[in-house]
Every structure is written in structure tokens, then in C-alpha cells.
Short mmCIF file of C-alpha atoms in Angstrom, two decimals:
data_model
loop_
_atom_site.label_atom_id
_atom_site.label_comp_id
_atom_site.label_asym_id
_atom_site.label_seq_id
_atom_site.Cartn_x
_atom_site.Cartn_y
_atom_site.Cartn_z
CA MET A 1 30.14 -7.39 11.08
CA ASP A 2 30.02 -3.77 12.19
CA LEU A 3 27.90 -1.43 10.04
CA TYR A 4 28.21 2.31 10.63
CA GLU A 5 25.48 4.76 9.60
CA MET A 6 25.76 8.42 10.60
CA ARG A 7 22.04 9.15 10.28
CA PRO A 8 19.93 10.21 12.13
CA THR A 9 22.66 11.69 14.35
CA ARG A 10 23.95 13.55 11.30
CA SER A 11 22.19 13.93 7.96
CA GLY A 12 23.51 14.39 4.45
CA PRO A 13 22.44 17.27 2.18
CA ALA A 14 20.09 15.09 0.10
CA HIS A 15 18.56 13.00 2.89
CA HIS A 16 15.12 13.50 4.44
CA THR A 17 14.97 10.58 6.91
CA GLY A 18 17.29 8.67 9.22
CA ARG A 19 16.51 5.29 7.65
CA LEU A 20 18.92 2.96 5.95
CA ALA A 21 18.60 2.58 2.17
CA GLU A 22 16.78 5.90 1.71
CA LEU A 23 16.26 6.60 -2.00
CA VAL A 24 17.08 10.28 -2.35
CA CYS A 25 16.54 10.62 -6.11
CA SER A 26 14.13 8.59 -8.27
CA ASN A 27 12.13 5.68 -6.85
CA SER A 28 12.88 3.62 -9.96
CA LEU A 29 15.49 0.86 -10.20
CA ARG A 30 15.01 1.14 -13.98
CA GLY A 31 14.26 -1.56 -16.56
CA ALA A 32 13.28 -5.07 -15.48
CA ALA A 33 13.59 -7.01 -18.76
CA LEU A 34 16.62 -9.28 -19.19
CA GLU A 35 17.30 -7.71 -22.59
CA ASN A 36 18.12 -4.57 -20.61
CA ALA A 37 21.59 -4.57 -19.01
CA VAL A 38 20.30 -3.23 -15.68
CA GLY A 39 17.43 -5.73 -15.76
CA LEU A 40 19.98 -8.51 -16.12
CA LEU A 41 22.03 -7.05 -13.26
CA LYS A 42 18.94 -7.10 -11.02
CA GLU A 43 18.32 -10.75 -11.83
CA GLU A 44 21.97 -11.62 -11.13
CA LEU A 45 21.67 -9.86 -7.78
CA ALA A 46 18.48 -11.78 -7.03
CA ARG A 47 20.27 -15.05 -7.70
CA MET A 48 23.00 -13.94 -5.30
CA ARG A 49 20.25 -13.45 -2.67
CA SER A 50 20.45 -9.66 -2.69
CA LEU A 51 18.52 -7.95 0.11
CA ILE A 52 18.15 -4.81 -2.00
CA VAL A 53 16.52 -6.58 -4.95
CA SER A 54 14.28 -8.78 -2.81
CA ALA A 55 13.10 -5.73 -0.85
CA ALA A 56 12.53 -3.80 -4.07
CA ARG A 57 10.41 -6.55 -5.55
CA GLU A 58 8.36 -6.85 -2.37
CA THR A 59 7.63 -3.12 -2.27
CA ALA A 60 7.18 -2.57 -6.02
CA VAL A 61 4.67 -0.14 -7.50
CA PRO A 62 3.40 -0.26 -11.11
CA ALA A 63 5.89 1.32 -13.51
CA GLY A 64 5.44 -0.36 -16.87
CA GLY A 65 8.65 -2.13 -17.86
CA ALA A 66 10.61 -0.73 -14.91
CA LEU A 67 11.03 -1.81 -11.29
CA ALA A 68 9.93 1.13 -9.14
CA VAL A 69 9.31 0.99 -5.42
CA ASP A 70 7.34 2.62 -2.65
CA ARG A 71 10.38 4.37 -1.23
CA GLU A 72 9.10 4.50 2.37
CA ARG A 73 8.18 0.81 2.50
CA PHE A 74 11.40 -0.15 0.72
CA SER A 75 13.64 1.69 3.16
CA ALA A 76 11.70 0.39 6.18
CA LEU A 77 11.93 -3.20 4.93
CA VAL A 78 15.68 -3.03 4.31
CA GLU A 79 16.27 -1.50 7.74
CA SER A 80 14.10 -4.04 9.55
CA ARG A 81 15.91 -6.99 7.97
CA ILE A 82 19.35 -5.59 8.69
CA SER A 83 18.35 -4.82 12.29
CA ALA A 84 17.05 -8.37 12.71
CA GLU A 85 20.28 -9.99 11.45
CA PRO A 86 22.23 -11.17 14.54
CA ARG A 87 25.56 -11.16 12.70
CA ILE A 88 25.33 -7.41 11.98
CA ARG A 89 26.04 -4.81 14.66
CA LEU A 90 24.48 -1.53 13.52
CA HIS A 91 26.17 1.59 14.90
CA ARG A 92 24.32 4.91 14.56
CA GLU A 93 27.37 7.14 14.47
CA GLU A 94 29.63 8.81 11.94
CA MET A 95 32.96 7.22 11.12
CA ARG A 96 35.74 9.81 11.38
CA THR A 97 38.57 7.40 10.48
CA ILE A 98 38.91 4.58 7.95
CA PRO A 99 40.28 1.36 9.48
CA VAL A 100 43.13 -0.16 7.46
CA ASP A 101 44.09 -2.96 9.86
CA ARG A 102 41.14 -5.20 8.96
CA PRO A 103 38.90 -5.86 5.94
CA THR A 104 36.86 -2.67 5.49
CA ILE A 105 34.32 -1.53 2.91
CA VAL A 106 33.89 2.19 2.27
CA ALA A 107 30.32 2.64 1.01
CA CYS A 108 29.78 6.26 1.98
CA GLY A 109 27.74 7.14 -1.10
CA PRO A 110 28.39 10.15 -3.32
CA LEU A 111 27.88 12.77 -0.59
CA PRO A 112 30.24 12.01 2.29
CA SER A 113 30.84 14.63 4.94
CA ASP A 114 33.80 16.98 4.72
CA GLU A 115 35.43 15.16 7.63
CA PHE A 116 35.13 11.81 5.90
CA LEU A 117 36.42 13.30 2.65
CA GLY A 118 39.48 14.33 4.63
CA CYS A 119 40.00 10.67 5.51
CA LEU A 120 39.67 9.74 1.85
CA ASP A 121 42.15 12.41 0.84
CA ALA A 122 44.69 10.94 3.21
CA LEU A 123 44.33 7.55 1.52
CA VAL A 124 43.83 8.83 -2.02
CA PRO A 125 46.27 11.72 -2.48
CA ALA A 126 46.20 14.13 -5.40
CA ASP A 127 48.22 13.02 -8.40
CA GLY A 128 49.21 16.44 -9.73
CA ASP A 129 46.77 16.29 -12.65
CA GLY A 130 43.65 17.69 -11.04
CA GLY A 131 43.51 15.26 -8.15
CA ARG A 132 42.09 11.78 -7.84
CA ARG A 133 38.91 12.75 -6.04
CA LEU A 134 36.55 14.01 -8.70
CA HIS A 135 33.01 15.29 -8.58
CA TYR A 136 29.95 15.72 -10.74
CA TYR A 137 26.39 16.94 -10.26
CA ASP A 138 23.21 14.96 -9.84
CA ALA A 139 19.63 16.13 -9.48
CA ALA A 140 16.26 14.91 -8.16
CA SER A 141 12.83 15.35 -9.74
CA PRO A 142 9.82 17.01 -8.06
CA ILE A 143 7.06 14.94 -6.45
CA VAL A 144 3.41 16.03 -6.57
CA ALA A 145 0.43 14.98 -4.43
CA ALA A 146 -1.96 12.80 -6.43
CA ASP A 147 -5.10 14.46 -5.07
CA SER A 148 -3.94 17.83 -6.41
CA ILE A 149 -3.66 16.55 -10.01
CA ASP A 150 -6.39 17.23 -12.58
CA GLU A 151 -6.44 13.89 -14.40
CA SER A 152 -9.08 15.07 -16.86
CA GLN A 153 -6.25 16.73 -18.80
CA MET A 154 -4.15 13.54 -18.81
CA TYR A 155 -4.39 9.91 -19.82
CA ARG A 156 -3.05 6.67 -18.35
CA LYS A 157 -0.71 4.68 -20.53
CA SER A 158 2.67 2.96 -20.40
CA ARG A 159 5.00 3.39 -23.36
CA TYR A 160 4.10 0.68 -25.90
CA ASP A 161 1.54 -0.56 -23.30
CA LYS A 162 4.26 -2.21 -21.19
CA SER A 163 2.04 -2.66 -18.16
CA ASP A 164 2.61 -5.59 -15.82
CA PRO A 165 -0.76 -7.10 -14.79
CA SER A 166 0.82 -9.41 -12.18
CA LEU A 167 2.53 -6.43 -10.53
CA ARG A 168 -0.74 -4.51 -10.56
CA LEU A 169 -2.47 -7.40 -8.82
CA ARG A 170 0.23 -7.55 -6.14
CA CYS A 171 -0.09 -3.82 -5.62
CA GLY A 172 -3.86 -4.07 -5.21
CA GLU A 173 -4.71 -2.14 -8.37
CA ALA A 174 -7.83 -3.55 -9.97
CA ASP A 175 -7.65 -2.01 -13.45
CA SER A 176 -4.98 -4.03 -15.27
CA GLU A 177 -5.78 -2.38 -18.60
CA ALA A 178 -4.78 1.16 -17.64
CA GLY A 179 -1.14 2.21 -18.05
CA ASP A 180 1.22 2.61 -15.16
CA TYR A 181 1.96 6.27 -15.95
CA LEU A 182 -0.09 9.44 -16.03
CA ASN A 183 0.68 11.28 -19.27
CA ILE A 184 0.37 15.02 -19.86
CA PRO A 185 0.06 15.69 -23.61
CA LEU A 186 1.69 18.90 -24.81
CA ASP A 187 0.92 20.63 -28.07
CA ARG A 188 3.64 22.68 -29.72
CA ALA A 189 2.67 25.91 -27.96
CA ALA A 190 2.71 24.30 -24.49
CA TYR A 191 6.04 22.62 -25.23
CA GLU A 192 7.63 25.88 -26.39
CA ARG A 193 6.30 27.69 -23.31
CA LEU A 194 7.97 25.04 -21.12
CA LEU A 195 11.23 25.47 -23.06
CA THR A 196 11.14 29.23 -22.52
CA ASP A 197 10.56 28.81 -18.78
CA LEU A 198 13.35 26.27 -18.43
CA ARG A 199 15.77 28.56 -20.24
CA THR A 200 14.88 31.85 -18.59
CA LEU A 201 13.71 31.22 -15.02
CA GLU A 202 16.05 31.46 -12.06
CA ARG A 203 18.44 28.61 -11.32
CA HIS A 204 20.27 27.75 -8.13
CA PRO A 205 23.78 29.15 -8.64
CA SER A 206 26.84 26.95 -8.38
CA LYS A 207 29.28 27.72 -5.62
CA ALA A 208 32.48 29.45 -6.66
CA PHE A 209 34.68 26.41 -5.98
CA GLU A 210 32.48 23.95 -7.86
CA SER A 211 32.61 23.27 -11.60
CA THR A 212 29.34 22.00 -13.09
CA ARG A 213 30.27 18.58 -14.53
CA TYR A 214 26.97 16.76 -15.05
CA PHE A 215 26.42 13.02 -15.33
CA GLU A 216 25.09 12.65 -18.90
CA GLY A 217 22.56 10.00 -17.85
CA CYS A 218 20.88 12.33 -15.36
CA LEU A 219 21.05 15.83 -16.82
CA PRO A 220 18.98 18.66 -15.31
CA ILE A 221 16.00 19.25 -17.56
CA GLU A 222 16.96 22.89 -18.11
CA GLU A 223 20.42 21.78 -19.26
CA MET A 224 18.74 19.58 -21.88
CA ALA A 225 16.53 22.50 -22.91
CA ASP A 226 19.63 24.64 -23.40
CA ARG A 227 21.09 22.09 -25.80
CA GLY A 228 18.40 22.48 -28.47
CA ASP A 229 14.70 22.91 -29.16
CA ASP A 230 14.05 19.20 -29.78
CA VAL A 231 16.35 17.60 -27.19
CA LEU A 232 13.52 17.10 -24.69
CA ARG A 233 11.14 15.80 -27.38
CA PHE A 234 13.69 13.11 -28.20
CA GLY A 235 14.55 12.54 -24.55
CA PRO A 236 12.33 12.36 -21.45
CA LEU A 237 9.38 14.04 -23.19
CA LYS A 238 9.39 11.85 -26.28
CA PRO A 239 5.84 10.90 -27.34
CA VAL A 240 6.82 7.67 -29.15
CA GLY A 241 4.59 4.78 -28.05
CA LEU A 242 2.30 7.10 -26.08
CA GLN A 243 -0.64 7.70 -28.40
CA ASP A 244 -3.42 9.60 -26.71
CA PRO A 245 -6.42 7.20 -26.64
CA ARG A 246 -8.75 10.18 -26.88
CA THR A 247 -7.33 11.23 -30.26
CA GLY A 248 -5.52 8.12 -31.51
CA ARG A 249 -2.44 10.25 -32.19
CA ALA A 250 0.84 10.87 -30.43
CA PRO A 251 1.07 14.39 -28.95
CA TYR A 252 3.87 16.80 -29.86
CA ALA A 253 5.52 15.95 -26.51
CA VAL A 254 4.51 14.09 -23.34
CA VAL A 255 5.31 14.66 -19.67
CA GLN A 256 5.08 11.39 -17.73
CA LEU A 257 4.18 11.05 -14.05
CA ARG A 258 5.16 7.84 -12.23
CA LYS A 259 3.76 6.53 -8.94
CA GLU A 260 5.88 7.14 -5.87
CA ASN A 261 4.11 4.67 -3.58
CA ALA A 262 1.75 1.70 -3.61
CA GLU A 263 -1.21 3.85 -2.59
CA GLY A 264 -0.69 6.12 -5.58
CA SER A 265 -0.88 9.19 -3.35
CA ALA A 266 2.20 10.80 -4.93
CA TYR A 267 3.71 11.04 -8.41
CA ASN A 268 7.21 11.77 -9.67
CA LEU A 269 7.76 13.92 -12.78
CA VAL A 270 9.86 11.54 -14.85
CA GLY A 271 13.06 13.09 -16.18
CA PHE A 272 12.45 16.45 -14.47
CA GLN A 273 15.57 16.46 -12.31
CA THR A 274 16.40 20.12 -12.00
CA ARG A 275 18.41 22.90 -10.44
CA LEU A 276 15.78 25.58 -11.03
CA SER A 277 15.02 27.59 -7.91
CA TRP A 278 11.96 26.40 -6.03
CA PRO A 279 9.80 29.43 -6.98
CA ALA A 280 10.84 28.89 -10.62
CA GLN A 281 9.84 25.23 -10.43
CA ARG A 282 6.40 26.10 -9.10
CA GLN A 283 6.01 28.68 -11.87
CA ALA A 284 7.20 26.48 -14.75
CA PHE A 285 5.71 23.13 -13.77
CA GLY A 286 2.48 24.69 -12.51
CA LYS A 287 1.74 25.67 -16.13
CA LEU A 288 1.70 22.04 -17.27
CA PRO A 289 -1.85 20.84 -18.04
CA GLY A 290 -3.38 19.25 -14.95
CA LEU A 291 -0.75 20.65 -12.56
CA GLU A 292 -2.14 24.16 -12.26
CA ARG A 293 -3.20 23.48 -8.65
CA ALA A 294 -0.44 21.03 -7.80
CA GLU A 295 0.67 20.46 -4.23
CA TRP A 296 4.41 19.84 -4.40
CA LEU A 297 5.49 17.27 -1.82
CA ARG A 298 9.11 17.68 -2.86
CA LEU A 299 10.67 20.11 -5.29
CA GLY A 300 13.73 19.29 -7.35
CA VAL A 301 17.14 19.65 -5.75
CA MET A 302 20.70 19.82 -7.04
CA HIS A 303 23.71 18.47 -5.23
CA ARG A 304 27.33 17.56 -5.75
CA ASN A 305 28.32 13.91 -5.96
CA THR A 306 31.84 12.72 -5.23
CA PHE A 307 33.63 9.74 -6.77
CA ILE A 308 37.17 8.42 -6.96
CA ASP A 309 39.27 7.62 -10.02
CA SER A 310 38.52 3.90 -9.73
CA PRO A 311 40.42 2.59 -12.80
CA ARG A 312 43.68 3.92 -11.42
CA LEU A 313 42.98 3.37 -7.73
CA LEU A 314 41.06 0.09 -7.41
CA ASP A 315 41.87 -3.45 -8.53
CA ALA A 316 39.42 -5.94 -10.05
CA GLN A 317 38.08 -6.76 -6.58
CA LEU A 318 37.36 -3.05 -5.99
CA LYS A 319 40.14 -3.01 -3.41
CA LEU A 320 42.41 0.01 -3.06
CA ARG A 321 45.67 -0.86 -4.78
CA GLY A 322 48.46 -1.41 -2.27
CA SER A 323 46.11 -1.87 0.70
CA PRO A 324 45.64 -5.19 2.53
CA ALA A 325 41.83 -5.21 2.34
CA LEU A 326 40.28 -1.76 1.90
CA TYR A 327 37.36 -2.00 -0.51
CA PHE A 328 35.13 0.65 -2.05
CA ALA A 329 31.49 0.11 -3.01
CA GLY A 330 28.57 2.09 -4.39
CA GLN A 331 28.50 5.45 -6.10
CA ILE A 332 31.75 6.61 -4.54
CA THR A 333 33.39 4.25 -7.09
CA GLY A 334 31.70 5.86 -10.10
CA ALA A 335 29.16 3.05 -10.50
CA GLU A 336 26.10 5.18 -11.24
CA GLY A 337 22.65 4.01 -10.18
CA TYR A 338 20.96 2.22 -7.29
CA VAL A 339 21.33 -1.24 -8.84
CA GLU A 340 24.96 -0.73 -9.79
CA ALA A 341 25.69 0.50 -6.25
CA ALA A 342 24.03 -2.61 -4.82
CA ALA A 343 26.11 -4.80 -7.14
CA CYS A 344 29.32 -3.18 -5.88
CA GLY A 345 28.19 -3.82 -2.32
CA ALA A 346 27.44 -7.46 -3.07
CA MET A 347 30.81 -8.01 -4.73
CA THR A 348 32.92 -6.28 -2.11
CA GLY A 349 30.98 -8.00 0.67
CA ILE A 350 31.81 -11.37 -0.85
CA HIS A 351 35.46 -10.43 -1.42
CA ALA A 352 35.86 -9.14 2.15
CA ALA A 353 34.12 -12.19 3.67
CA ARG A 354 36.38 -14.55 1.76
CA ALA A 355 39.44 -12.62 2.90
CA ILE A 356 38.31 -12.89 6.54
CA LEU A 357 37.64 -16.62 6.18
CA GLY A 358 40.95 -17.29 4.46
CA LEU A 359 39.28 -18.49 1.27
CA ARG A 360 40.80 -18.05 -2.15
CA PRO A 361 39.81 -14.88 -4.04
CA ILE A 362 37.23 -15.18 -6.79
CA GLU A 363 36.47 -13.21 -9.93
CA PHE A 364 32.98 -12.42 -11.12
CA PRO A 365 32.38 -13.78 -14.62
CA ARG A 366 33.42 -11.34 -17.30
CA ALA A 367 30.32 -12.27 -19.34
CA SER A 368 27.97 -11.27 -16.52
CA ALA A 369 26.47 -7.90 -15.66
CA PHE A 370 28.56 -7.99 -12.49
CA GLY A 371 31.58 -8.31 -14.77
CA ALA A 372 30.38 -5.37 -16.85
CA VAL A 373 30.19 -3.15 -13.75
CA VAL A 374 33.76 -4.12 -12.84
CA ALA A 375 34.89 -3.56 -16.45
CA HIS A 376 33.69 0.04 -16.33
CA LEU A 377 35.48 0.62 -13.03
CA GLN A 378 38.66 -0.90 -14.50
CA ASN A 379 38.56 0.96 -17.83
CA ARG A 380 41.92 2.75 -17.99
CA HIS A 381 41.68 3.54 -21.69
CA THR A 382 40.15 6.94 -21.04
CA PRO A 383 42.01 9.47 -18.88
CA ASP A 384 38.78 11.25 -17.91
CA PHE A 385 36.92 8.59 -15.92
CA GLN A 386 33.23 9.40 -15.45
CA PRO A 387 30.37 7.62 -13.65
CA ALA A 388 28.17 5.41 -15.80
CA ASN A 389 25.28 2.99 -15.57
CA VAL A 390 25.78 -0.62 -16.60
CA THR A 391 25.37 -0.99 -20.39
CA TRP A 392 25.77 -3.73 -22.97
CA GLY A 393 28.79 -1.82 -24.24
CA ALA A 394 30.75 -3.02 -21.19
CA PHE A 395 30.07 -6.70 -21.94
CA PRO A 396 32.42 -8.89 -24.02
CA ALA A 397 31.70 -9.01 -27.74
CA PRO A 398 29.00 -11.48 -28.85
CA LEU A 399 30.16 -14.96 -29.74
CA ALA A 400 30.83 -15.92 -33.34
CA GLY A 401 27.62 -15.94 -35.32
CA GLU A 402 25.62 -13.97 -32.75
CA GLU A 403 26.43 -10.63 -34.37
CA ARG A 404 24.18 -11.63 -37.29
CA LYS A 405 21.15 -11.97 -35.02
CA ASN A 406 18.87 -9.03 -34.25
CA LYS A 407 19.66 -6.98 -31.17
CA ARG A 408 16.90 -8.43 -29.00
CA GLU A 409 17.84 -12.04 -29.73
CA ARG A 410 21.56 -11.31 -29.35
CA ARG A 411 21.03 -9.75 -25.94
CA LYS A 412 18.78 -12.60 -24.88
CA LEU A 413 21.60 -15.06 -25.59
CA MET A 414 24.09 -12.86 -23.73
CA ALA A 415 21.73 -12.71 -20.74
CA GLU A 416 21.30 -16.49 -20.71
CA ARG A 417 25.07 -16.92 -20.76
CA ALA A 418 25.50 -14.39 -17.95
CA LEU A 419 22.92 -16.04 -15.70
CA ALA A 420 24.41 -19.48 -16.29
CA ALA A 421 27.81 -18.14 -15.24
CA ILE A 422 26.38 -16.52 -12.11
CA ASP A 423 24.47 -19.67 -11.17
CA SER A 424 27.66 -21.69 -11.56
CA LEU A 425 29.66 -19.23 -9.43
CA ALA A 426 27.02 -19.25 -6.72
CA ALA A 427 26.73 -23.05 -6.64
CA GLU A 428 30.45 -23.76 -6.69
CA THR A 429 31.78 -21.07 -4.35
CA LEU A 430 29.27 -18.91 -2.55
CA PHE A 431 26.54 -21.32 -1.50
CA ALA A 432 28.45 -24.60 -1.68
CA PRO A 433 28.09 -26.93 1.34
CA ALA A 434 30.80 -26.50 3.98
CA GLY A 435 33.76 -28.87 3.70
#
């Protein structure tokens, strides 16, 4: 297999390194519990022997009920294993054409170069109704140096105390009682001051040819502030489950900081993806208690993401309709999120391999999280296709009688059914003995 990566010869607008699998936004792969749709998807990937999930678990950092990674170690581990695989030929050069005479997977991410977009345009022409290559905006949160934080104004706690002692032990953290997050409590005055800054300080302007269509699951924090006084308090700054142990009460609002690496030398401001100018970010976030002397290792950035109209362009195997074997994977399809992108890669890799080997095509079980990702990318009921994370809403309806159970129990049964289907698929087709 030939794998082409343009970095480090050429870098994208959101990249900082030349490594494979660089995480340019959050370091979190989100919820780990099976009652969470993305948690189930991670487990399905693990059972399909996913390199991404195995590397994430090996480089995990404490993050309560989420799977977060040390981004440097994660990227290095993925790259080392790919480089050591004799069946993969890694080419450090930019593809300027898209082969159509052999099975090919386009996994260019949401920020391909203009030259590569030209190749896509040639394969995916405009349809007269606004075009079939769409775009939206995504944003990354700031990262602060741990030794510049004044922890005396904060407290350690995971929401509802969802710490993972076994993960803490693997990460070498002795105190299994403390929470995985640093929490900055805000009283009403501090919260309103933050709102004012978010609404009034300078923002990076959009370019004239770009319309600001945000992904609702990753809104800039100032956009949320614009939508109402309490939007942040019921969103990323919600204090529910985060009682301050010093007072026994939940603050008016809470800013959470999550570890960026195993050493705990850097923290990410959870939910603070932003398009404020860098001076404005220093001004606004430097007023938060404990961050008055913060050293910002990375400030928030805003960038355009590109995706295709998958429901009308791709079939259930994520293959371009009418092409012999041209597949699309990752965020270019509109599958939002690291885990969803990895799932697309796993599925298209299997489809392409089977096509090369002359094996019959397979379908991923509709009841699985894999099936839910495909269902979103095949949803032609809405004319305005938008990127989305995997959710339970994309799964088939519960079986008869299950709708009367509580949500947690119902999702547990759905997860058990999904994993059984994936195990069966893997045993019968993917990892079955030759012959």
C-alpha cells in the first residue's frame, strides 16, 4: 500500500508538526463509556484492531469519563508503527492528482490544499445549487503552561467525580482521589465580565469569499456568548456536578482545564475554541482566576474546514458513485470528530482491501456505531447536509419492549447488540482463517 503525506514538505494551516496523526484541535477523543455513542464506536474500532484507538489508549492522560491523549506521544506512536509496517510505503510528498485506475482512498482531512481541491472539483462538479463542495468553520482552544497557573484559586474535580483510578495509575499519578480537571469557579460578576469580553473584544475577520457556517458541536465560545447570557452556563461552563469542595456548593459557572500530556505540563481550556484575535484572547482569558500570569503555549485559532455532500455523492461503502473504487474517508466526508474519522478510515480500508483481493463486498451492521456513521453520511432526507458526530439518533430504533426501559439501560442493550454484531463480522469475514 502506498500512503502519501505532504508534511513536512508542505504544511496545512492548522498543523504545527510534520508527524502523522497530529491532533490539531482538542486532545480528547471524547467519552469512553459504552452508553455513549462515541464510546461504543471506540470499542468497535478496538475490536477491529484499530491502530488509532490502541495508540490512544497507550498514550492516555487522565480526563474523567473521556479518553484524552498526550498528543505528542500519540502522534509519535502512530507514526512509528506505520513506518515499521513493511506492507506500507510511506511517501512524504503532496498528491497533485487523484488516481482513478486503482482502489484509492481520499483521506485529505478538512483542510486540503487549493491544488488538491482542484482535483476534487474535477471529480465532484458543482450541481447548480451552490455546489457540492461545502465548507464550515472549526476552532481550537488555547493551551496554557501548567507552571504558570495559580492553582490556589482553583480546585481539582471531575464532573460527578468520574475519575478513572486505573488510568491514573497507568499515567503515574499517585493521587487517585483528585479529579482529572482543574476547575476555575466563577461568581456572577466574573462570569458577566467574561461575557462582555467575549462579545466586545476584537475577532479575526472572515475573508470576503467565506461565509461563516459553524459546526454546532464545536462553536466558538464568543458565538455562544452572542446567543444569550446563559448559553455558556448551560454549555461548556455549566457547574452541574462540580461542587467546590471548599464551599460545598456549585459555583455560578466553571471553566475547566484538561491535561494536554501525561506529565501535566500543559492544560487545555475546555470548550474555549475561539476566533478572538490573539491579543483579545490574552486580555479576556488572562482575567480568569488563576490565569492572570498565564503562559500561553498555543492560542485559539479559527480555520475553514471542507467537506463533500456525501449523501448524494457516496454510496454505503463510502465510494464515489459511478467510480470503480474511489473511496473517501475522514472529515472530508462530513464525519465530524477524530473517532468518526478513524472509523471511516477503517471501513474504507477494509472495502478497498476486499476489492483488491477480489472478495465479496461487505456491509457494516446497521445496529453498530459503524453503521450509525454510515447512516449519517447516507442521510438524503435533508437537503442541507452538515457534519455531525456519531449519536444514538443515527442508530435503528430500540427493539420492542426496550423503549420502556430507562435511557441508560436501553443504550446498554443497544451497545451489547452492536458489539455482538461487530464481533460476528470480524470473526466471519475480516479475521477468518484463509481458505
